[in-house]
């Protein structure tokens, strides 16, 4: 089966921070892939805007080099790199000064969809919005794409929302969380709301618990100073993990439209219980071999910022009351993996006798695992009879819903999260972007947790680099008679 690529209309896309790391690694190679797929029209224009002094030709060379570095195989399979770079231009622009703005305004075409990607540090978001308005570029058809972090607590997020709202309407603001652009995350909604099968058992009555893990093998490395001001709670839980939780736990929206979906997500965030301090484990990775510890990476020998967090929470609503939710994320862990696991309850009674059962998570219980990386896909663990003459012994095996097999080899390569989301911006579809009230509500849940650590002078536990995190995180589950899914690639 060949998937359909629906071209978007011609657009003008300005990338503020067009020379930065995110633009080089993700945004520009992603746009090239959409160009190759025939989704980005040749009339589209991409304008890099940053402080570096460069002209159009220089920027084309710069982007060509970035694509060859970050997606080296692509230009061989898609010989359109020369045509792609002709869509590029560059204007030296200072977000905090007047340089470049009048020139930028002149470059934009009337009538074309226009979007401004704020791929710069969060301290500049307000300045950019203000100048776009000042120089007459913020007309009703304009859209802005705002990167994370969106504030560092509720007050700063609220202030940023208020600043943006002075210049743009909410339906023009695209707050990006690239986890929402992942194919499997959207498939999660298709599986939940496109099938009847799961809905009747999707509640505390049948679900024992939910666990969400986002594990990375990299440390904070060269960006330790920056990371140390945020930590795992702000950097990962408040946005990515909470967004995943929303999609797992929300009620079916009446339709798949931006506000219907986001209204339901907001209700999930608002239903989250405050987290008890003893239900949170924070960690910092230790030194190993000649690799530095977290504190050395952060450049602060007394840092109290967490590079790991595991916590247990609950949702106070009819569907989920009584089902614990465990969230876990960290740096320098054993494997790079992101997974949402919905662990169902055991059967009420075993007709085969206790000895026949395999035990634990992934043993007797059914687990629906939604893997975001590696090997994006959805797996359902089911109990079957172990083959052979050994009597009725039961084992748990994965019923693999491998989409690649089902859809056939010709299916178009799955777009990366960024490229999909940028195309959604051009189409004017906000479903996979966060609304202002959602972000504020997420901070309202995390703020008291962080304030509690500060008030208590909480110091994270040290954990071995490339392990599964601090021992206490394992205990958080063991105390409840449960265990984490293995962190494995
Ligand atoms: P970066 O430091 O590599 O690049 C910053 C860019 O902003 C550069 O192009 C620079 O020229 C430009 N810039 C700085 N000051 C400016 C000014 N006064 N006027 C105009 N341009 C200015 O940063 P990055 O890693 O590309 O991150 C950009 C944004 O994306 C940040 O908000 C970051 O939090 C977010 N983000 C980055 C990543 C990533 O993987 N790099 C991932 C998620 C989110």
Coordinates of C-alpha atoms and ligand atoms in Angstrom, one line a residue:
X1 CA 0.0 0.0 0.0
X2 CA 1.4 3.4 -0.9
X3 CA 0.7 6.3 1.4
X4 CA -0.7 9.5 0.1
X5 CA 1.4 12.7 0.3
X6 CA -0.9 15.7 0.3
X7 CA 1.1 18.7 -0.9
X8 CA 0.7 21.9 1.1
X9 CA 0.2 25.3 -0.5
X10 CA 3.1 27.5 -1.3
X11 CA 4.4 29.2 1.9
X12 CA 7.0 31.5 3.3
X13 CA 8.8 30.1 6.3
X14 CA 11.2 32.2 8.3
X15 CA 13.4 30.3 10.7
X16 CA 14.7 32.5 13.4
X17 CA 17.8 30.8 14.7
X18 CA 18.3 29.3 11.2
X19 CA 22.0 28.8 11.8
X20 CA 21.4 27.0 15.2
X21 CA 21.8 23.4 16.2
X22 CA 18.1 22.5 15.9
X23 CA 17.8 24.1 12.5
X24 CA 20.8 22.2 11.2
X25 CA 20.0 18.8 12.7
X26 CA 16.2 18.7 12.4
X27 CA 14.3 21.5 10.8
X28 CA 16.3 21.9 7.5
X29 CA 17.0 18.2 6.8
X30 CA 13.3 17.6 7.6
X31 CA 12.2 20.2 5.1
X32 CA 14.4 18.7 2.4
X33 CA 12.8 15.3 3.0
X34 CA 9.3 16.9 2.5
X35 CA 10.6 18.5 -0.6
X36 CA 11.9 15.1 -1.9
X37 CA 8.5 13.6 -1.0
X38 CA 6.8 16.2 -3.2
X39 CA 5.0 17.7 -0.2
X40 CA 6.8 21.0 -0.2
X41 CA 6.0 23.0 -3.3
X42 CA 8.9 24.4 -5.3
X43 CA 7.3 27.9 -4.9
X44 CA 7.8 27.7 -1.1
X45 CA 10.4 30.0 0.4
X46 CA 12.5 29.3 3.5
X47 CA 14.4 32.3 5.0
X48 CA 17.0 31.8 7.6
X49 CA 17.2 34.7 10.1
X50 CA 19.9 34.8 12.7
X51 CA 22.6 37.1 13.9
X52 CA 25.5 35.6 11.9
X53 CA 26.5 37.7 8.9
X54 CA 25.7 35.7 5.8
X55 CA 24.0 36.2 2.4
X56 CA 21.6 34.0 0.4
X57 CA 24.4 32.1 -1.3
X58 CA 26.3 31.5 2.0
X59 CA 23.1 30.2 3.6
X60 CA 22.5 27.8 0.8
X61 CA 26.0 26.4 1.2
X62 CA 25.5 26.2 4.9
X63 CA 22.2 24.3 4.6
X64 CA 23.6 22.0 1.9
X65 CA 26.5 21.1 4.4
X66 CA 24.0 20.5 7.2
X67 CA 21.9 18.1 5.1
X68 CA 25.0 16.2 4.0
X69 CA 26.1 16.0 7.6
X70 CA 22.8 15.0 9.2
X71 CA 21.1 13.0 6.5
X72 CA 24.1 12.0 4.3
X73 CA 22.3 9.2 2.4
X74 CA 19.4 11.4 1.3
X75 CA 20.9 13.4 -1.5
X76 CA 21.9 10.2 -3.2
X77 CA 18.3 8.9 -3.2
X78 CA 16.8 12.3 -3.9
X79 CA 18.9 14.2 -6.4
X80 CA 16.9 17.4 -5.8
X81 CA 19.3 19.1 -3.3
X82 CA 20.2 21.8 -5.9
X83 CA 16.5 22.6 -6.5
X84 CA 15.8 22.6 -2.7
X85 CA 18.5 25.1 -1.9
X86 CA 17.1 27.6 -4.4
X87 CA 14.1 27.9 -2.1
X88 CA 16.4 29.3 0.6
X89 CA 17.4 32.8 1.5
X90 CA 18.9 34.5 4.5
X91 CA 18.5 37.8 6.3
X92 CA 20.9 38.8 9.1
X93 CA 18.5 39.7 11.9
X94 CA 18.8 40.7 15.5
X95 CA 15.9 39.7 17.7
X96 CA 16.7 42.5 20.1
X97 CA 17.7 45.2 17.7
X98 CA 16.4 46.7 14.5
X99 CA 18.9 45.1 12.1
X100 CA 17.4 43.1 9.3
X101 CA 13.7 43.5 10.1
X102 CA 12.7 45.9 7.3
X103 CA 14.6 43.7 4.9
X104 CA 12.8 40.6 6.1
X105 CA 9.4 42.2 5.8
X106 CA 10.2 43.1 2.1
X107 CA 11.1 39.4 1.3
X108 CA 7.7 38.1 2.3
X109 CA 5.0 37.6 -0.3
X110 CA 1.4 38.8 0.1
X111 CA -1.1 36.1 -0.1
X112 CA 1.2 33.1 0.7
X113 CA 0.8 31.3 4.0
X114 CA 3.5 32.6 6.3
X115 CA 5.1 31.0 9.3
X116 CA 7.8 32.1 11.7
X117 CA 9.7 29.4 13.5
X118 CA 11.2 30.6 16.8
X119 CA 14.2 28.3 17.0
X120 CA 16.1 30.6 19.4
X121 CA 16.6 30.7 23.1
X122 CA 13.3 31.2 25.0
X123 CA 14.4 34.6 26.2
X124 CA 13.9 35.9 22.7
X125 CA 10.4 34.6 22.0
X126 CA 8.7 37.8 23.2
X127 CA 11.1 40.1 21.3
X128 CA 10.5 38.2 18.1
X129 CA 6.7 38.4 18.5
X130 CA 6.9 42.1 19.3
X131 CA 9.1 43.0 16.3
X132 CA 7.0 40.9 13.9
X133 CA 4.1 43.0 14.8
X134 CA 6.1 46.3 14.8
X135 CA 7.3 45.6 11.2
X136 CA 3.8 44.6 10.0
X137 CA 4.5 40.9 9.4
X138 CA 2.0 39.6 12.0
X139 CA -1.1 39.7 9.9
X140 CA -4.0 37.4 10.4
X141 CA -2.7 34.6 8.2
X142 CA 0.7 34.6 9.9
X143 CA 1.6 31.7 12.3
X144 CA 4.4 31.4 14.9
X145 CA 6.0 28.1 15.9
X146 CA 7.4 28.3 19.5
X147 CA 10.1 25.9 20.6
X148 CA 10.4 24.5 24.1
X149 CA 11.0 25.4 26.9
X150 CA 7.7 27.4 27.2
X151 CA 8.4 29.1 30.6
X152 CA 10.1 27.5 33.6
X153 CA 7.0 27.7 35.9
X154 CA 3.4 28.7 35.6
X155 CA 4.0 32.4 36.2
X156 CA 6.6 32.7 33.4
X157 CA 4.5 30.6 31.0
X158 CA 1.5 32.8 31.8
X159 CA 3.6 35.9 31.2
X160 CA 4.9 34.5 27.9
X161 CA 1.3 33.6 26.8
X162 CA 0.2 37.1 27.6
X163 CA 3.1 38.6 25.6
X164 CA 2.4 36.4 22.6
X165 CA -1.3 37.2 22.9
X166 CA -0.6 40.9 22.4
X167 CA 0.5 40.2 18.9
X168 CA -1.0 36.9 17.8
X169 CA -4.3 35.1 18.4
X170 CA -4.2 31.7 20.0
X171 CA -5.0 30.0 16.7
X172 CA -1.8 31.5 15.2
X173 CA 0.4 30.1 18.0
X174 CA 1.9 26.6 17.5
X175 CA 3.7 25.5 20.7
X176 CA 5.7 22.6 19.6
X177 CA 6.3 19.3 21.5
X178 CA 8.0 17.1 19.0
X179 CA 6.8 14.0 20.9
X180 CA 3.3 14.7 19.5
X181 CA 4.7 14.5 16.0
X182 CA 5.9 11.0 16.3
X183 CA 4.1 8.5 14.2
X184 CA 3.4 6.0 17.0
X185 CA 2.0 8.7 19.3
X186 CA -0.6 9.5 16.6
X187 CA -1.1 5.8 16.1
X188 CA -1.9 5.6 19.8
X189 CA -4.9 7.8 19.1
X190 CA -5.9 5.8 16.1
X191 CA -5.7 2.5 18.0
X192 CA -7.7 3.9 20.9
X193 CA -10.3 5.8 19.0
X194 CA -10.5 3.9 15.7
X195 CA -11.2 0.5 17.3
X196 CA -13.9 -0.6 19.7
X197 CA -11.7 -3.3 21.1
X198 CA -9.7 -1.3 23.7
X199 CA -12.3 1.1 25.0
X200 CA -14.3 -1.3 27.2
X201 CA -11.1 -2.3 29.1
X202 CA -9.5 1.1 29.1
X203 CA -10.1 2.0 32.7
X204 CA -9.1 1.4 36.3
X205 CA -11.4 -1.6 36.2
X206 CA -9.1 -3.5 33.9
X207 CA -5.8 -1.6 33.9
X208 CA -3.5 -2.3 36.8
X209 CA -1.1 0.6 36.1
X210 CA 0.4 2.7 33.4
X211 CA 4.2 3.3 33.1
X212 CA 5.9 5.7 30.9
X213 CA 9.7 5.6 30.4
X214 CA 11.9 7.9 28.4
X215 CA 15.5 6.8 28.8
X216 CA 18.5 8.3 27.2
X217 CA 22.1 7.0 27.1
X218 CA 23.6 10.4 26.6
X219 CA 24.6 12.6 29.5
X220 CA 24.2 16.4 29.6
X221 CA 27.7 16.8 28.1
X222 CA 28.5 20.2 26.7
X223 CA 25.2 21.7 27.6
X224 CA 25.5 20.9 31.3
X225 CA 25.4 24.5 32.4
X226 CA 22.1 25.1 30.6
X227 CA 20.6 21.8 31.7
X228 CA 21.4 22.4 35.3
X229 CA 19.0 25.3 35.4
X230 CA 16.1 23.0 34.4
X231 CA 16.5 19.3 35.3
X232 CA 14.5 16.2 34.2
X233 CA 11.3 17.5 35.7
X234 CA 11.2 20.7 33.7
X235 CA 13.0 19.4 30.6
X236 CA 11.1 16.2 30.1
X237 CA 8.2 15.5 32.5
X238 CA 6.4 18.8 32.4
X239 CA 6.1 18.5 28.6
X240 CA 6.9 15.2 26.8
X241 CA 5.9 12.7 29.5
X242 CA 2.7 14.6 30.4
X243 CA 1.7 14.9 26.8
X244 CA 2.0 11.1 26.4
X245 CA 0.1 10.6 29.6
X246 CA -2.7 12.9 28.2
X247 CA -3.1 10.9 25.1
X248 CA -3.2 7.6 27.0
X249 CA -5.7 8.8 29.6
X250 CA -8.0 11.2 27.9
X251 CA -11.6 10.7 27.1
X252 CA -12.5 10.2 23.5
X253 CA -12.9 13.7 21.9
X254 CA -16.1 14.3 20.0
X255 CA -14.0 14.8 16.8
X256 CA -10.4 14.9 15.8
X257 CA -10.1 18.6 15.8
X258 CA -7.6 20.8 17.7
X259 CA -9.9 22.2 20.4
X260 CA -11.8 19.0 20.9
X261 CA -8.6 17.0 21.4
X262 CA -6.9 19.7 23.6
X263 CA -10.0 20.2 25.8
X264 CA -9.7 16.5 26.7
X265 CA -6.0 16.6 27.3
X266 CA -6.4 19.6 29.6
X267 CA -9.0 17.7 31.7
X268 CA -6.4 15.0 32.2
X269 CA -3.7 17.4 33.4
X270 CA -6.3 19.1 35.7
X271 CA -7.2 15.7 37.2
X272 CA -3.7 14.8 38.2
X273 CA -3.2 14.5 41.9
X274 CA -0.4 16.3 43.7
X275 CA 2.6 14.0 44.1
X276 CA 3.6 12.9 47.6
X277 CA 7.3 13.6 48.3
X278 CA 7.9 9.9 49.1
X279 CA 6.5 9.0 45.6
X280 CA 9.3 10.8 43.8
X281 CA 12.9 9.6 43.3
X282 CA 15.5 12.0 41.9
X283 CA 18.9 11.0 40.7
X284 CA 22.2 12.3 39.3
X285 CA 24.5 10.0 37.3
X286 CA 27.9 9.2 38.8
X287 CA 31.3 9.3 37.1
X288 CA 32.4 6.2 35.2
X289 CA 35.8 5.3 33.7
X290 CA 37.0 8.6 32.4
X291 CA 33.5 10.0 31.9
X292 CA 32.5 12.8 34.2
X293 CA 29.7 12.7 36.8
X294 CA 26.6 14.8 36.3
X295 CA 27.9 17.4 38.7
X296 CA 31.2 17.7 36.8
X297 CA 29.2 18.0 33.5
X298 CA 27.0 20.7 35.1
X299 CA 30.1 22.5 36.4
X300 CA 28.7 22.7 39.9
X301 CA 30.1 20.3 42.6
X302 CA 27.0 20.9 44.7
X303 CA 24.3 20.9 42.1
X304 CA 20.9 19.7 43.3
X305 CA 19.4 19.3 39.8
X306 CA 18.1 15.9 38.8
X307 CA 19.3 14.1 35.7
X308 CA 16.8 11.3 36.5
X309 CA 13.3 11.2 38.0
X310 CA 10.8 8.5 38.7
X311 CA 7.5 9.3 40.3
X312 CA 4.1 7.8 41.0
X313 CA 0.9 9.8 40.5
X314 CA -2.9 9.2 40.1
X315 CA -5.7 10.7 38.2
X316 CA -8.7 11.7 40.2
X317 CA -11.5 10.9 37.8
X318 CA -14.0 8.2 37.2
X319 CA -12.0 6.3 34.5
X320 CA -8.7 6.2 36.3
X321 CA -9.3 6.4 40.0
X322 CA -7.2 3.6 41.6
X323 CA -4.8 3.1 38.7
X324 CA -1.3 4.3 39.6
X325 CA 0.7 6.0 36.9
X326 CA 4.5 5.7 37.0
X327 CA 6.7 8.1 35.1
X328 CA 10.4 7.7 34.7
X329 CA 13.0 9.6 32.6
X330 CA 16.7 10.1 32.8
X331 CA 20.1 10.7 31.2
X332 CA 23.0 8.2 30.9
X333 CA 20.8 5.2 31.4
X334 CA 21.3 1.6 30.2
X335 CA 19.6 2.1 26.8
X336 CA 17.9 4.7 24.7
X337 CA 14.2 3.8 24.8
X338 CA 10.8 5.5 25.1
X339 CA 7.8 3.4 25.9
X340 CA 4.3 3.7 27.2
X341 CA 3.1 0.5 28.8
X342 CA -0.5 -0.1 29.8
X343 CA -0.3 -3.1 32.2
X344 CA -3.6 -4.9 32.5
X345 CA -4.8 -6.7 35.7
X346 CA -4.3 -10.4 36.1
X347 CA -7.2 -12.8 35.4
X348 CA -9.4 -13.0 38.4
X349 CA -8.9 -16.7 38.8
X350 CA -6.5 -19.1 37.1
X351 CA -8.2 -22.3 35.9
X352 CA -4.8 -23.7 35.1
X353 CA -3.5 -23.6 38.7
X354 CA -0.9 -21.2 40.1
X355 CA 2.1 -23.3 38.9
X356 CA 1.2 -22.9 35.3
X357 CA 1.7 -19.1 35.2
X358 CA 4.7 -17.1 34.3
X359 CA 5.0 -14.2 36.6
X360 CA 5.4 -10.4 36.8
X361 CA 5.0 -7.7 34.2
X362 CA 5.2 -9.2 30.8
X363 CA 4.5 -12.5 32.5
X364 CA 0.9 -13.3 33.3
X365 CA -0.5 -9.9 32.7
X366 CA -1.4 -8.5 29.3
X367 CA 0.8 -5.4 28.5
X368 CA 0.0 -3.1 25.7
X369 CA 3.4 -1.5 24.9
X370 CA 3.6 1.6 22.7
X371 CA 7.2 2.1 21.7
X372 CA 8.4 5.4 20.5
X373 CA 12.0 4.4 20.1
X374 CA 13.8 2.4 19.0
X375 CA 11.6 0.4 16.5
X376 CA 8.5 2.4 16.7
X377 CA 5.5 0.1 17.1
X378 CA 2.8 -1.3 19.3
X379 CA 2.9 -4.7 20.9
X380 CA 0.3 -6.6 22.9
X381 CA 1.6 -9.2 25.3
X382 CA -0.8 -12.2 25.4
X383 CA -0.7 -15.4 27.4
X384 CA -0.7 -18.6 25.4
X385 CA 0.2 -22.2 26.0
X386 CA 3.8 -23.0 25.8
X387 CA 4.2 -25.3 22.8
X388 CA 5.2 -28.9 23.4
X389 CA 4.0 -31.8 25.4
X390 CA 4.8 -30.4 28.9
X391 CA 1.2 -30.0 30.0
X392 CA -0.7 -26.7 30.2
X393 CA 2.2 -24.3 30.9
X394 CA 1.5 -20.7 30.1
X395 CA 3.9 -18.1 28.6
X396 CA 3.5 -14.5 27.6
X397 CA 4.4 -13.7 24.0
X398 CA 4.1 -10.5 22.0
X399 CA 1.3 -10.2 19.5
X400 CA 3.2 -7.8 17.3
X401 CA 1.3 -5.2 15.4
X402 CA 4.0 -4.6 13.0
X403 CA 2.7 -1.8 10.8
X404 CA 5.6 -2.2 8.3
X405 CA 4.6 -5.8 7.5
X406 CA 0.9 -5.0 7.3
X407 CA 1.4 -1.9 5.1
X408 CA 3.9 -3.4 2.7
X409 CA 7.3 -2.3 1.5
X410 CA 6.2 0.6 -0.7
X411 CA 4.8 2.6 2.2
X412 CA 6.3 6.0 2.2
X413 CA 9.1 6.5 4.7
X414 CA 7.6 7.7 8.0
X415 CA 8.3 11.4 8.4
X416 CA 10.3 12.6 11.3
X417 CA 8.3 14.4 14.0
X418 CA 9.6 17.9 13.1
X419 CA 8.8 17.6 9.4
X420 CA 5.3 16.3 10.1
X421 CA 4.6 19.1 12.5
X422 CA 6.0 21.8 10.2
X423 CA 3.6 20.6 7.5
X424 CA 0.8 20.8 10.0
X425 CA 1.7 24.4 10.6
X426 CA 1.5 25.1 6.9
X427 CA -1.9 23.4 6.8
X428 CA -3.1 25.4 9.8
X429 CA -3.8 22.3 11.9
X430 CA -3.1 22.8 15.6
X431 CA -4.2 19.4 16.8
X432 CA -0.7 18.2 17.6
X433 CA 0.4 21.5 19.3
X434 CA -0.1 22.6 22.9
X435 CA -2.6 25.2 23.7
X436 CA -1.6 28.0 26.2
X437 CA -3.9 26.8 28.9
X438 CA -2.5 23.2 28.7
X439 CA 1.0 24.4 29.2
X440 CA 0.0 26.5 32.2
X441 CA -1.9 23.6 33.7
X442 CA 1.1 21.3 33.3
X443 CA 3.3 23.9 35.1
X444 CA 0.6 24.2 37.8
X445 CA 1.1 20.5 38.5
X446 CA 4.9 20.5 38.5
X447 CA 5.5 23.8 40.3
X448 CA 4.6 22.6 43.8
X449 CA 6.7 19.5 43.3
X450 CA 9.8 21.6 42.4
X451 CA 9.1 24.1 45.1
X452 CA 8.9 21.3 47.7
X453 CA 12.4 20.1 46.7
X454 CA 13.8 23.6 47.0
X455 CA 12.1 24.2 50.4
X456 CA 13.4 20.8 51.7
X457 CA 16.9 21.2 50.2
X458 CA 16.3 17.9 48.5
X459 CA 19.5 16.3 47.1
X460 CA 19.2 13.7 44.3
X461 CA 20.5 10.2 44.8
X462 CA 23.6 9.2 42.8
X463 CA 23.2 6.4 40.3
X464 CA 25.6 4.4 38.2
X465 CA 26.0 5.6 34.7
X466 CA 24.4 3.3 32.2
X467 CA 22.2 1.6 34.8
X468 CA 18.4 1.7 35.2
X469 CA 18.7 4.6 37.6
X470 CA 18.8 4.8 41.4
X471 CA 17.9 1.8 43.5
X472 CA 15.2 3.8 45.2
X473 CA 13.4 4.1 41.8
X474 CA 13.1 0.3 41.7
X475 CA 11.8 0.3 45.2
X476 CA 9.1 2.8 44.3
X477 CA 7.5 0.0 42.2
X478 CA 8.6 -3.0 44.4
X479 CA 6.8 -1.5 47.4
X480 CA 3.6 -1.7 45.3
X481 CA 4.3 -5.3 44.2
X482 CA 5.1 -4.1 40.7
X483 CA 8.2 -3.6 38.6
X484 CA 9.5 -1.4 35.9
X485 CA 9.7 -2.7 32.4
X486 CA 13.3 -3.4 31.5
X487 CA 15.2 -0.5 30.0
X488 CA 16.5 -2.1 26.8
X489 CA 17.1 -1.1 23.2
Ligands
LIG1 P1 21.6 27.3 19.2 O1 22.2 28.0 20.3 O2 22.3 26.2 18.5 O3 21.1 28.3 18.1 C1 20.5 29.6 18.5 C2 20.2 30.4 17.2 O4 19.6 31.6 17.6 C3 21.4 30.7 16.3 O5 21.0 30.6 15.0 C4 21.7 32.2 16.7 O6 22.3 32.9 15.7 C5 20.3 32.7 16.9 N1 20.3 33.9 17.8 C6 20.8 34.0 19.0 N2 20.6 35.2 19.5 C7 20.0 35.9 18.5 C8 19.4 37.2 18.4 N3 19.6 38.1 19.4 N4 18.8 37.5 17.3 C9 18.6 36.6 16.3 N5 19.1 35.4 16.4 C10 19.7 35.0 17.5 O7 20.2 26.7 19.8 P2 19.4 25.4 19.4 O8 19.9 24.2 20.0 O9 19.2 25.5 17.9 O10 17.9 25.7 20.1 C11 17.0 26.6 19.6 C12 15.7 26.5 20.4 O11 15.2 25.2 20.2 C13 15.9 26.7 21.9 O12 14.7 27.3 22.4 C14 16.0 25.3 22.4 O13 15.6 25.2 23.7 C15 15.0 24.6 21.4 N6 15.3 23.1 21.3 C16 16.5 22.7 20.8 C17 16.7 21.3 20.6 C18 17.9 20.8 20.0 O14 18.0 19.6 19.8 N7 18.9 21.6 19.7 C19 15.7 20.4 21.0 C20 14.5 20.9 21.5 C21 14.3 22.3 21.6

